[in-house]
PDB file of C-alpha atoms in Angstrom:
ATOM      1  CA  MET Z 289       0.000   0.000   0.000  1.00 55.00           C
ATOM      2  CA  PRO Z 290       1.550   3.345  -1.024  1.00 66.00           C
ATOM      3  CA  TYR Z 291       2.131   6.103   1.476  1.00 68.00           C
ATOM      4  CA  LYS Z 292      -0.260   9.031   1.653  1.00 77.00           C
ATOM      5  CA  PRO Z 293       0.940  12.395   0.278  1.00 72.00           C
ATOM      6  CA  GLU Z 294       1.039  13.773   3.846  1.00 83.00           C
ATOM      7  CA  HIS Z 295       3.550  11.068   4.809  1.00 81.00           C
ATOM      8  CA  LYS Z 296       5.829  11.948   1.904  1.00 85.00           C
ATOM      9  CA  GLN Z 297       5.677  15.656   2.806  1.00 88.00           C
ATOM     10  CA  ALA Z 298       6.360  14.942   6.499  1.00 90.00           C
ATOM     11  CA  THR Z 299       9.344  12.768   5.529  1.00 92.00           C
ATOM     12  CA  ARG Z 300      10.664  15.484   3.232  1.00 92.00           C
ATOM     13  CA  GLU Z 301      10.406  18.040   6.042  1.00 92.00           C
ATOM     14  CA  ARG Z 302      12.270  15.706   8.423  1.00 94.00           C
ATOM     15  CA  ILE Z 303      15.091  15.432   5.897  1.00 96.00           C
ATOM     16  CA  ILE Z 304      15.200  19.219   5.400  1.00 94.00           C
ATOM     17  CA  GLU Z 305      15.282  19.914   9.133  1.00 93.00           C
ATOM     18  CA  SER Z 306      17.923  17.239   9.711  1.00 95.00           C
ATOM     19  CA  ALA Z 307      20.079  18.778   6.979  1.00 95.00           C
ATOM     20  CA  ARG Z 308      19.573  22.318   8.248  1.00 92.00           C
ATOM     21  CA  VAL Z 309      20.737  21.416  11.753  1.00 93.00           C
ATOM     22  CA  LEU Z 310      23.731  19.398  10.535  1.00 95.00           C
ATOM     23  CA  PHE Z 311      24.732  22.133   8.076  1.00 94.00           C
ATOM     24  CA  ASN Z 312      24.610  24.674  10.914  1.00 91.00           C
ATOM     25  CA  ARG Z 313      26.777  22.475  13.131  1.00 92.00           C
ATOM     26  CA  ARG Z 314      29.408  21.372  10.608  1.00 93.00           C
ATOM     27  CA  GLY Z 315      28.994  23.238   7.337  1.00 92.00           C
ATOM     28  CA  VAL Z 316      27.736  21.773   4.107  1.00 94.00           C
ATOM     29  CA  THR Z 317      30.889  20.071   2.844  1.00 93.00           C
ATOM     30  CA  ASP Z 318      31.440  18.156   6.100  1.00 95.00           C
ATOM     31  CA  VAL Z 319      27.966  16.599   6.083  1.00 96.00           C
ATOM     32  CA  SER Z 320      27.141  13.596   3.922  1.00 96.00           C
ATOM     33  CA  ILE Z 321      23.784  12.475   2.583  1.00 96.00           C
ATOM     34  CA  ASP Z 322      24.153   9.346   4.734  1.00 96.00           C
ATOM     35  CA  GLN Z 323      24.540  11.481   7.872  1.00 97.00           C
ATOM     36  CA  ILE Z 324      21.531  13.615   6.973  1.00 96.00           C
ATOM     37  CA  MET Z 325      19.331  10.606   6.334  1.00 96.00           C
ATOM     38  CA  SER Z 326      20.530   8.823   9.477  1.00 96.00           C
ATOM     39  CA  ALA Z 327      19.764  11.886  11.606  1.00 96.00           C
ATOM     40  CA  ALA Z 328      16.288  11.931  10.062  1.00 94.00           C
ATOM     41  CA  GLY Z 329      15.842   8.242  10.958  1.00 93.00           C
ATOM     42  CA  LEU Z 330      15.923   7.156   7.310  1.00 92.00           C
ATOM     43  CA  THR Z 331      18.195   5.318   4.908  1.00 90.00           C
ATOM     44  CA  ARG Z 332      20.166   6.848   2.068  1.00 89.00           C
ATOM     45  CA  GLY Z 333      18.031   5.109  -0.540  1.00 88.00           C
ATOM     46  CA  GLY Z 334      15.061   7.329   0.251  1.00 89.00           C
ATOM     47  CA  PHE Z 335      16.979  10.545  -0.340  1.00 93.00           C
ATOM     48  CA  TYR Z 336      16.507  10.577  -4.090  1.00 92.00           C
ATOM     49  CA  ASN Z 337      12.749  10.168  -3.738  1.00 91.00           C
ATOM     50  CA  HIS Z 338      12.770  13.727  -2.395  1.00 93.00           C
ATOM     51  CA  PHE Z 339      15.813  15.531  -3.820  1.00 95.00           C
ATOM     52  CA  LYS Z 340      17.937  15.376  -6.952  1.00 95.00           C
ATOM     53  CA  SER Z 341      21.112  16.411  -5.135  1.00 95.00           C
ATOM     54  CA  LYS Z 342      22.600  17.624  -1.881  1.00 95.00           C
ATOM     55  CA  GLU Z 343      22.728  21.101  -3.449  1.00 95.00           C
ATOM     56  CA  GLU Z 344      18.946  21.053  -3.967  1.00 95.00           C
ATOM     57  CA  LEU Z 345      18.490  19.985  -0.342  1.00 95.00           C
ATOM     58  CA  PHE Z 346      20.815  22.804   0.763  1.00 94.00           C
ATOM     59  CA  ALA Z 347      18.661  25.371  -1.037  1.00 94.00           C
ATOM     60  CA  GLU Z 348      15.522  23.912   0.574  1.00 93.00           C
ATOM     61  CA  ALA Z 349      17.134  23.947   4.035  1.00 93.00           C
ATOM     62  CA  VAL Z 350      17.969  27.653   3.717  1.00 91.00           C
ATOM     63  CA  THR Z 351      14.435  28.509   2.591  1.00 90.00           C
ATOM     64  CA  HIS Z 352      12.898  26.283   5.280  1.00 87.00           C
ATOM     65  CA  PHE Z 353      14.404  28.401   8.049  1.00 84.00           C
ATOM     66  CA  LEU Z 354      12.137  31.375   7.332  1.00 79.00           C
ATOM     67  CA  HIS Z 355       8.882  29.616   8.131  1.00 76.00           C
ATOM     68  CA  GLY Z 356      10.224  26.990  10.521  1.00 76.00           C
ATOM     69  CA  PRO Z 357      12.890  27.849  13.120  1.00 74.00           C
ATOM     70  CA  GLY Z 358      12.962  31.508  12.045  1.00 72.00           C
ATOM     71  CA  SER Z 359       9.292  31.855  12.861  1.00 73.00           C
ATOM     72  CA  VAL Z 360       9.891  30.310  16.293  1.00 71.00           C
ATOM     73  CA  MET Z 361      12.855  32.633  16.892  1.00 72.00           C
ATOM     74  CA  ARG Z 362      10.796  35.707  15.984  1.00 70.00           C
ATOM     75  CA  SER Z 363       7.971  34.575  18.242  1.00 72.00           C
ATOM     76  CA  GLU Z 364      10.306  33.938  21.193  1.00 71.00           C
ATOM     77  CA  ALA Z 365      11.821  37.395  20.683  1.00 67.00           C
ATOM     78  CA  GLY Z 366       8.338  38.913  20.881  1.00 67.00           C
ATOM     79  CA  VAL Z 367       8.287  39.938  17.223  1.00 69.00           C
ATOM     80  CA  ASN Z 368       4.547  40.125  16.770  1.00 64.00           C
ATOM     81  CA  THR Z 369       3.719  39.784  13.091  1.00 61.00           C
ATOM     82  CA  ALA Z 370       0.415  41.587  13.661  1.00 61.00           C
ATOM     83  CA  ALA Z 371       2.146  44.596  15.217  1.00 61.00           C
ATOM     84  CA  SER Z 372       4.012  47.195  13.252  1.00 68.00           C
ATOM     85  CA  GLY Z 373       6.401  50.053  13.655  1.00 81.00           C
ATOM     86  CA  LEU Z 374       9.595  50.621  15.547  1.00 87.00           C
ATOM     87  CA  GLU Z 375       8.750  48.283  18.432  1.00 85.00           C
ATOM     88  CA  ARG Z 376       8.574  45.329  16.053  1.00 85.00           C
ATOM     89  CA  ILE Z 377      11.951  46.267  14.560  1.00 91.00           C
ATOM     90  CA  GLN Z 378      13.522  46.747  17.989  1.00 91.00           C
ATOM     91  CA  ARG Z 379      12.379  43.304  19.089  1.00 88.00           C
ATOM     92  CA  MET Z 380      13.732  41.747  15.917  1.00 90.00           C
ATOM     93  CA  ILE Z 381      17.117  43.428  16.394  1.00 94.00           C
ATOM     94  CA  ASN Z 382      17.280  42.511  20.088  1.00 93.00           C
ATOM     95  CA  GLY Z 383      16.334  38.883  19.391  1.00 90.00           C
ATOM     96  CA  TYR Z 384      18.648  38.484  16.427  1.00 92.00           C
ATOM     97  CA  LEU Z 385      21.651  39.994  18.171  1.00 94.00           C
ATOM     98  CA  SER Z 386      21.040  38.156  21.445  1.00 92.00           C
ATOM     99  CA  THR Z 387      23.389  35.822  23.274  1.00 91.00           C
ATOM    100  CA  LYS Z 388      20.696  33.146  23.000  1.00 89.00           C
ATOM    101  CA  HIS Z 389      20.739  33.329  19.189  1.00 89.00           C
ATOM    102  CA  LEU Z 390      24.544  33.372  19.149  1.00 91.00           C
ATOM    103  CA  GLU Z 391      24.814  30.266  21.317  1.00 91.00           C
ATOM    104  CA  ASP Z 392      22.051  28.219  19.662  1.00 88.00           C
ATOM    105  CA  LEU Z 393      24.013  26.742  16.759  1.00 87.00           C
ATOM    106  CA  ASP Z 394      21.279  24.306  15.757  1.00 87.00           C
ATOM    107  CA  SER Z 395      18.655  27.002  15.294  1.00 85.00           C
ATOM    108  CA  GLN Z 396      20.834  29.811  13.975  1.00 87.00           C
ATOM    109  CA  CYS Z 397      19.720  31.694  10.937  1.00 89.00           C
ATOM    110  CA  PRO Z 398      21.474  30.507   7.756  1.00 91.00           C
ATOM    111  CA  LEU Z 399      22.388  34.139   7.076  1.00 93.00           C
ATOM    112  CA  ILE Z 400      24.922  33.859   9.892  1.00 92.00           C
ATOM    113  CA  ALA Z 401      25.555  30.114  10.046  1.00 90.00           C
ATOM    114  CA  LEU Z 402      26.389  29.421   6.413  1.00 91.00           C
ATOM    115  CA  PRO Z 403      27.585  32.463   4.416  1.00 92.00           C
ATOM    116  CA  SER Z 404      30.897  30.933   3.287  1.00 92.00           C
ATOM    117  CA  ASP Z 405      29.213  27.701   2.203  1.00 93.00           C
ATOM    118  CA  ILE Z 406      26.583  29.669   0.334  1.00 93.00           C
ATOM    119  CA  ALA Z 407      29.170  31.844  -1.408  1.00 94.00           C
ATOM    120  CA  ARG Z 408      30.701  28.646  -2.843  1.00 94.00           C
ATOM    121  CA  SER Z 409      27.345  27.169  -3.886  1.00 93.00           C
ATOM    122  CA  GLY Z 410      25.296  27.303  -7.044  1.00 94.00           C
ATOM    123  CA  THR Z 411      22.615  29.723  -8.112  1.00 96.00           C
ATOM    124  CA  ALA Z 412      19.673  27.942  -6.451  1.00 94.00           C
ATOM    125  CA  VAL Z 413      21.315  28.087  -3.021  1.00 94.00           C
ATOM    126  CA  LYS Z 414      22.311  31.730  -3.486  1.00 96.00           C
ATOM    127  CA  GLU Z 415      18.747  32.560  -4.523  1.00 96.00           C
ATOM    128  CA  SER Z 416      17.409  30.857  -1.365  1.00 93.00           C
ATOM    129  CA  TYR Z 417      19.859  32.843   0.748  1.00 94.00           C
ATOM    130  CA  GLN Z 418      18.887  36.054  -1.060  1.00 95.00           C
ATOM    131  CA  HIS Z 419      15.206  35.288  -0.442  1.00 94.00           C
ATOM    132  CA  LEU Z 420      15.926  34.932   3.274  1.00 93.00           C
ATOM    133  CA  PHE Z 421      17.919  38.180   3.338  1.00 95.00           C
ATOM    134  CA  GLU Z 422      15.192  40.008   1.415  1.00 95.00           C
ATOM    135  CA  ALA Z 423      12.625  38.746   3.928  1.00 92.00           C
ATOM    136  CA  MET Z 424      14.658  40.308   6.745  1.00 93.00           C
ATOM    137  CA  VAL Z 425      15.077  43.570   4.839  1.00 94.00           C
ATOM    138  CA  GLY Z 426      11.356  43.502   4.008  1.00 91.00           C
ATOM    139  CA  LEU Z 427      10.407  43.052   7.661  1.00 89.00           C
ATOM    140  CA  PHE Z 428      12.438  46.125   8.541  1.00 92.00           C
ATOM    141  CA  GLU Z 429      11.401  48.164   5.521  1.00 92.00           C
ATOM    142  CA  GLY Z 430       7.714  47.377   5.943  1.00 88.00           C
ATOM    143  CA  ASN Z 431       7.841  48.902   9.400  1.00 88.00           C
ATOM    144  CA  LEU Z 432       9.801  52.014   8.427  1.00 90.00           C
ATOM    145  CA  GLY Z 433       7.520  53.481   5.789  1.00 81.00           C
ATOM    146  CA  ASP Z 434       7.988  54.000   2.078  1.00 81.00           C
ATOM    147  CA  GLY Z 435      10.748  55.399  -0.059  1.00 85.00           C
ATOM    148  CA  ALA Z 436      14.469  55.221  -0.581  1.00 87.00           C
ATOM    149  CA  GLU Z 437      15.275  56.291   2.985  1.00 91.00           C
ATOM    150  CA  ALA Z 438      13.291  53.380   4.451  1.00 91.00           C
ATOM    151  CA  ARG Z 439      15.010  50.960   2.071  1.00 93.00           C
ATOM    152  CA  GLU Z 440      18.459  52.305   2.944  1.00 94.00           C
ATOM    153  CA  LYS Z 441      17.741  52.100   6.677  1.00 94.00           C
ATOM    154  CA  ALA Z 442      16.370  48.556   6.309  1.00 95.00           C
ATOM    155  CA  LEU Z 443      19.523  47.450   4.484  1.00 95.00           C
ATOM    156  CA  THR Z 444      21.670  49.060   7.194  1.00 95.00           C
ATOM    157  CA  LEU Z 445      19.753  47.246   9.939  1.00 96.00           C
ATOM    158  CA  ALA Z 446      19.950  43.887   8.180  1.00 96.00           C
ATOM    159  CA  THR Z 447      23.674  44.188   7.492  1.00 96.00           C
ATOM    160  CA  SER Z 448      24.318  45.247  11.100  1.00 96.00           C
ATOM    161  CA  CYS Z 449      22.407  42.225  12.391  1.00 96.00           C
ATOM    162  CA  VAL Z 450      23.929  39.685  10.034  1.00 96.00           C
ATOM    163  CA  GLY Z 451      27.442  41.132  10.008  1.00 96.00           C
ATOM    164  CA  GLY Z 452      27.571  41.494  13.782  1.00 96.00           C
ATOM    165  CA  MET Z 453      26.479  37.917  14.320  1.00 96.00           C
ATOM    166  CA  VAL Z 454      28.775  36.452  11.654  1.00 96.00           C
ATOM    167  CA  LEU Z 455      31.762  38.131  13.273  1.00 96.00           C
ATOM    168  CA  ALA Z 456      30.693  37.265  16.830  1.00 96.00           C
ATOM    169  CA  ARG Z 457      30.188  33.636  15.850  1.00 93.00           C
ATOM    170  CA  THR Z 458      33.801  33.339  14.658  1.00 94.00           C
ATOM    171  CA  LEU Z 459      35.395  34.585  17.875  1.00 96.00           C
ATOM    172  CA  ALA Z 460      36.779  32.195  20.505  1.00 96.00           C
ATOM    173  CA  ASP Z 461      36.613  34.835  23.249  1.00 97.00           C
ATOM    174  CA  LYS Z 462      33.001  34.833  24.480  1.00 95.00           C
ATOM    175  CA  THR Z 463      33.395  38.232  26.128  1.00 96.00           C
ATOM    176  CA  LEU Z 464      34.568  39.776  22.867  1.00 97.00           C
ATOM    177  CA  ALA Z 465      31.782  37.992  20.946  1.00 96.00           C
ATOM    178  CA  ASP Z 466      29.213  39.439  23.348  1.00 95.00           C
ATOM    179  CA  GLU Z 467      30.774  42.888  22.934  1.00 96.00           C
ATOM    180  CA  VAL Z 468      30.470  42.601  19.158  1.00 97.00           C
ATOM    181  CA  CYS Z 469      26.788  41.627  19.442  1.00 96.00           C
ATOM    182  CA  ASP Z 470      26.124  44.459  21.889  1.00 96.00           C
ATOM    183  CA  SER Z 471      27.891  46.981  19.672  1.00 96.00           C
ATOM    184  CA  ALA Z 472      26.025  45.825  16.553  1.00 96.00           C
ATOM    185  CA  ARG Z 473      22.723  45.978  18.463  1.00 96.00           C
ATOM    186  CA  ARG Z 474      23.425  49.508  19.745  1.00 95.00           C
ATOM    187  CA  SER Z 475      24.414  50.652  16.233  1.00 94.00           C
ATOM    188  CA  ALA Z 476      21.293  49.144  14.684  1.00 94.00           C
ATOM    189  CA  LEU Z 477      19.033  50.686  17.307  1.00 94.00           C
ATOM    190  CA  ALA Z 478      20.791  54.023  16.910  1.00 93.00           C
ATOM    191  CA  ALA Z 479      20.095  53.855  13.175  1.00 89.00           C
ATOM    192  CA  LEU Z 480      16.418  53.836  14.122  1.00 84.00           C
ATOM    193  CA  LYS Z 481      17.007  57.003  16.157  1.00 76.00           C
ATOM    194  CA  VAL Z 482      15.361  55.323  19.133  1.00 49.00           C
TER     195      VAL Z 482
END
């Protein structure tokens, strides 16, 4: 008896989430399809029923973050999607540049966890990454108003958040990493003129 479509979709999502977590922990090149499938509780043979290649899975894993773990992160940070304005932006900045986000490698945003891997990947992965970045910029921009000034400010906020976290994540000295996050957060909030 064949599986129901819901089962196939649930299995696909397990594979994507397994890959996303492993990619965050070890990077894309250090994770094999066998490891991904094992972590998902599956065998390698089932991989190709869902994906043509590891690269396709990588692109899916990046996109998946936005509506999966990213949604949870925004909710935990108090980023109310129904609210608008500067408070929503402040909460996003504070949550993104938090020690909790820095220390949670499994749930980190691909914007900060995987930029080097993405830079070496194909177009589909880069487009997924761009989509995620544009979603962040759009969240900021949509709460700043219209026009070129709002767009410029949104880009500044997004680059402060991502850049601050990428740098902090690479530092062995936790005190210095926290200082970098704090500085990036203060700069981003100052850009709001709050």
